[in-house]
mmCIF file of C-alpha atoms in Angstrom:
data_model
loop_
_atom_site.group_PDB
_atom_site.id
_atom_site.type_symbol
_atom_site.label_atom_id
_atom_site.label_comp_id
_atom_site.label_asym_id
_atom_site.label_seq_id
_atom_site.Cartn_x
_atom_site.Cartn_y
_atom_site.Cartn_z
ATOM 1 C CA ALA A 7 73.004 83.876 103.529
ATOM 2 C CA SER A 8 73.944 85.265 106.903
ATOM 3 C CA LEU A 9 73.497 83.116 109.992
ATOM 4 C CA ASP A 10 70.458 85.145 111.011
ATOM 5 C CA VAL A 11 68.773 84.782 107.617
ATOM 6 C CA ALA A 12 69.630 81.082 107.316
ATOM 7 C CA LEU A 13 68.269 80.256 110.779
ATOM 8 C CA ARG A 14 65.085 82.220 110.201
ATOM 9 C CA ARG A 15 64.503 80.475 106.848
ATOM 10 C CA MET A 16 65.066 77.030 108.347
ATOM 11 C CA LEU A 17 62.733 77.750 111.265
ATOM 12 C CA GLU A 18 60.035 79.192 108.997
ATOM 13 C CA ALA A 19 60.211 76.002 106.931
ATOM 14 C CA ASP A 20 60.144 73.646 109.937
ATOM 15 C CA ALA A 21 60.307 75.139 113.429
ATOM 16 C CA ALA A 22 60.045 71.732 115.117
ATOM 17 C CA ARG A 23 63.237 70.376 113.569
ATOM 18 C CA PRO A 24 66.391 71.038 115.675
ATOM 19 C CA ILE A 25 69.267 72.990 114.103
ATOM 20 C CA GLY A 26 72.971 72.563 114.774
ATOM 21 C CA VAL A 27 75.200 75.493 113.803
ATOM 22 C CA LEU A 28 78.572 74.038 112.801
ATOM 23 C CA PRO A 29 81.286 76.722 112.675
ATOM 24 C CA PHE A 30 83.903 75.993 110.035
ATOM 25 C CA VAL A 31 86.699 77.906 111.763
ATOM 26 C CA LEU A 32 89.751 76.709 113.678
ATOM 27 C CA GLY A 33 89.351 78.597 116.927
ATOM 28 C CA PRO A 34 86.826 80.440 119.047
ATOM 29 C CA SER A 35 86.787 83.812 117.289
ATOM 30 C CA ARG A 36 84.768 86.799 118.441
ATOM 31 C CA ALA A 37 82.148 85.778 115.887
ATOM 32 C CA LEU A 38 81.697 82.458 117.719
ATOM 33 C CA ARG A 39 82.001 83.779 121.253
ATOM 34 C CA VAL A 40 79.808 86.879 120.885
ATOM 35 C CA GLU A 41 78.065 87.329 117.546
ATOM 36 C CA ALA A 42 76.726 83.820 116.866
ATOM 37 C CA PRO A 43 75.202 83.440 120.366
ATOM 38 C CA ARG A 44 73.647 86.921 120.042
ATOM 39 C CA ILE A 45 72.132 86.022 116.666
ATOM 40 C CA ILE A 46 70.848 82.685 117.968
ATOM 41 C CA ARG A 47 69.256 84.373 121.000
ATOM 42 C CA GLY A 48 67.546 86.866 118.675
ATOM 43 C CA VAL A 49 66.160 84.090 116.505
ATOM 44 C CA LEU A 50 64.986 82.155 119.576
ATOM 45 C CA ASP A 51 63.177 85.269 120.805
ATOM 46 C CA VAL A 52 60.995 84.943 117.698
ATOM 47 C CA HIS A 53 60.857 81.113 117.807
ATOM 48 C CA PRO A 54 61.057 80.287 121.553
ATOM 49 C CA ALA A 55 60.163 76.593 121.112
ATOM 50 C CA ALA A 56 62.936 76.008 118.548
ATOM 51 C CA ARG A 57 66.128 74.113 119.332
ATOM 52 C CA VAL A 58 69.282 75.729 117.961
ATOM 53 C CA GLU A 59 72.673 74.581 119.193
ATOM 54 C CA LEU A 60 76.018 76.215 118.460
ATOM 55 C CA LEU A 61 78.490 73.370 118.015
ATOM 56 C CA PRO A 62 82.217 73.623 118.885
ATOM 57 C CA CYS A 63 84.773 75.174 116.545
ATOM 58 C CA LEU A 64 87.174 72.771 114.807
ATOM 59 C CA SER A 65 89.967 73.010 117.387
ATOM 60 C CA HIS A 66 87.562 72.009 120.162
ATOM 61 C CA ALA A 67 85.798 69.398 118.051
ATOM 62 C CA LEU A 68 89.136 67.740 117.252
ATOM 63 C CA GLY A 69 89.959 67.348 120.938
ATOM 64 C CA GLY A 70 92.759 68.621 123.136
ATOM 65 C CA ASP A 71 95.338 68.643 120.377
ATOM 66 C CA GLY A 72 92.963 70.055 117.764
ATOM 67 C CA ILE A 73 95.018 73.135 116.899
ATOM 68 C CA ARG A 74 98.176 71.016 116.514
ATOM 69 C CA ARG A 75 96.349 68.501 114.308
ATOM 70 C CA ALA A 76 94.746 71.221 112.194
ATOM 71 C CA SER A 77 98.084 73.025 111.872
ATOM 72 C CA ARG A 78 99.771 69.788 110.838
ATOM 73 C CA GLY A 79 97.138 69.324 108.130
ATOM 74 C CA LEU A 80 97.781 72.833 106.797
ATOM 75 C CA ALA A 81 101.548 72.274 106.887
ATOM 76 C CA ASP A 82 101.092 69.000 104.987
ATOM 77 C CA GLN A 83 99.241 70.899 102.246
ATOM 78 C CA VAL A 84 102.111 73.389 101.943
ATOM 79 C CA GLN A 85 104.627 70.525 101.761
ATOM 80 C CA ARG A 86 102.565 68.891 98.978
ATOM 81 C CA LEU A 87 102.525 72.212 97.111
ATOM 82 C CA ILE A 88 106.310 72.463 97.378
ATOM 83 C CA ALA A 89 106.789 68.853 96.290
ATOM 84 C CA THR A 90 104.411 68.956 93.323
ATOM 85 C CA THR A 91 105.426 72.359 91.983
ATOM 86 C CA GLN A 92 109.107 72.226 92.962
ATOM 87 C CA LEU A 93 108.839 75.697 94.461
ATOM 88 C CA VAL A 94 111.755 77.019 96.449
ATOM 89 C CA ARG A 95 110.841 79.133 99.459
ATOM 90 C CA PRO A 96 107.208 79.749 98.424
ATOM 91 C CA ARG A 97 105.169 82.387 100.169
ATOM 92 C CA VAL A 98 101.965 81.012 101.648
ATOM 93 C CA TYR A 99 99.050 83.148 102.731
ATOM 94 C CA VAL A 100 96.720 81.398 105.168
ATOM 95 C CA CYS A 101 93.315 83.028 105.380
ATOM 96 C CA ASP A 102 89.949 82.414 106.907
ATOM 97 C CA HIS A 103 86.855 84.574 107.325
ATOM 98 C CA GLY A 104 88.902 87.133 109.243
ATOM 99 C CA SER A 105 88.162 88.954 112.437
ATOM 100 C CA ALA A 106 88.077 92.604 113.334
ATOM 101 C CA ASP A 107 88.612 91.731 117.012
ATOM 102 C CA ALA A 108 92.182 92.586 118.056
ATOM 103 C CA ALA A 109 91.907 90.088 120.938
ATOM 104 C CA VAL A 110 91.610 87.258 118.417
ATOM 105 C CA ALA A 111 94.658 88.257 116.362
#
């Protein structure tokens, strides 16, 4: 379900219970900077007493060197792929949810 639908369902089931929105993305994409806060504000307009908190993206949650640590983890996975499959010069496509915001690219 979309963030909007999921939040509304959770609040309809139990509006008194706080909700933490945990973004499973490396960096602060447009979706996290603009869209998620807009959606949360819209939901809170309908449920003003609710508590909904947007938690930090992975790079911020991991601390100051979060991007380096996350990148190292991805590189380790590629190295394991090379070692276990004996590939020579493999092509690796790293993808996430994507973003249509040119400023994020």
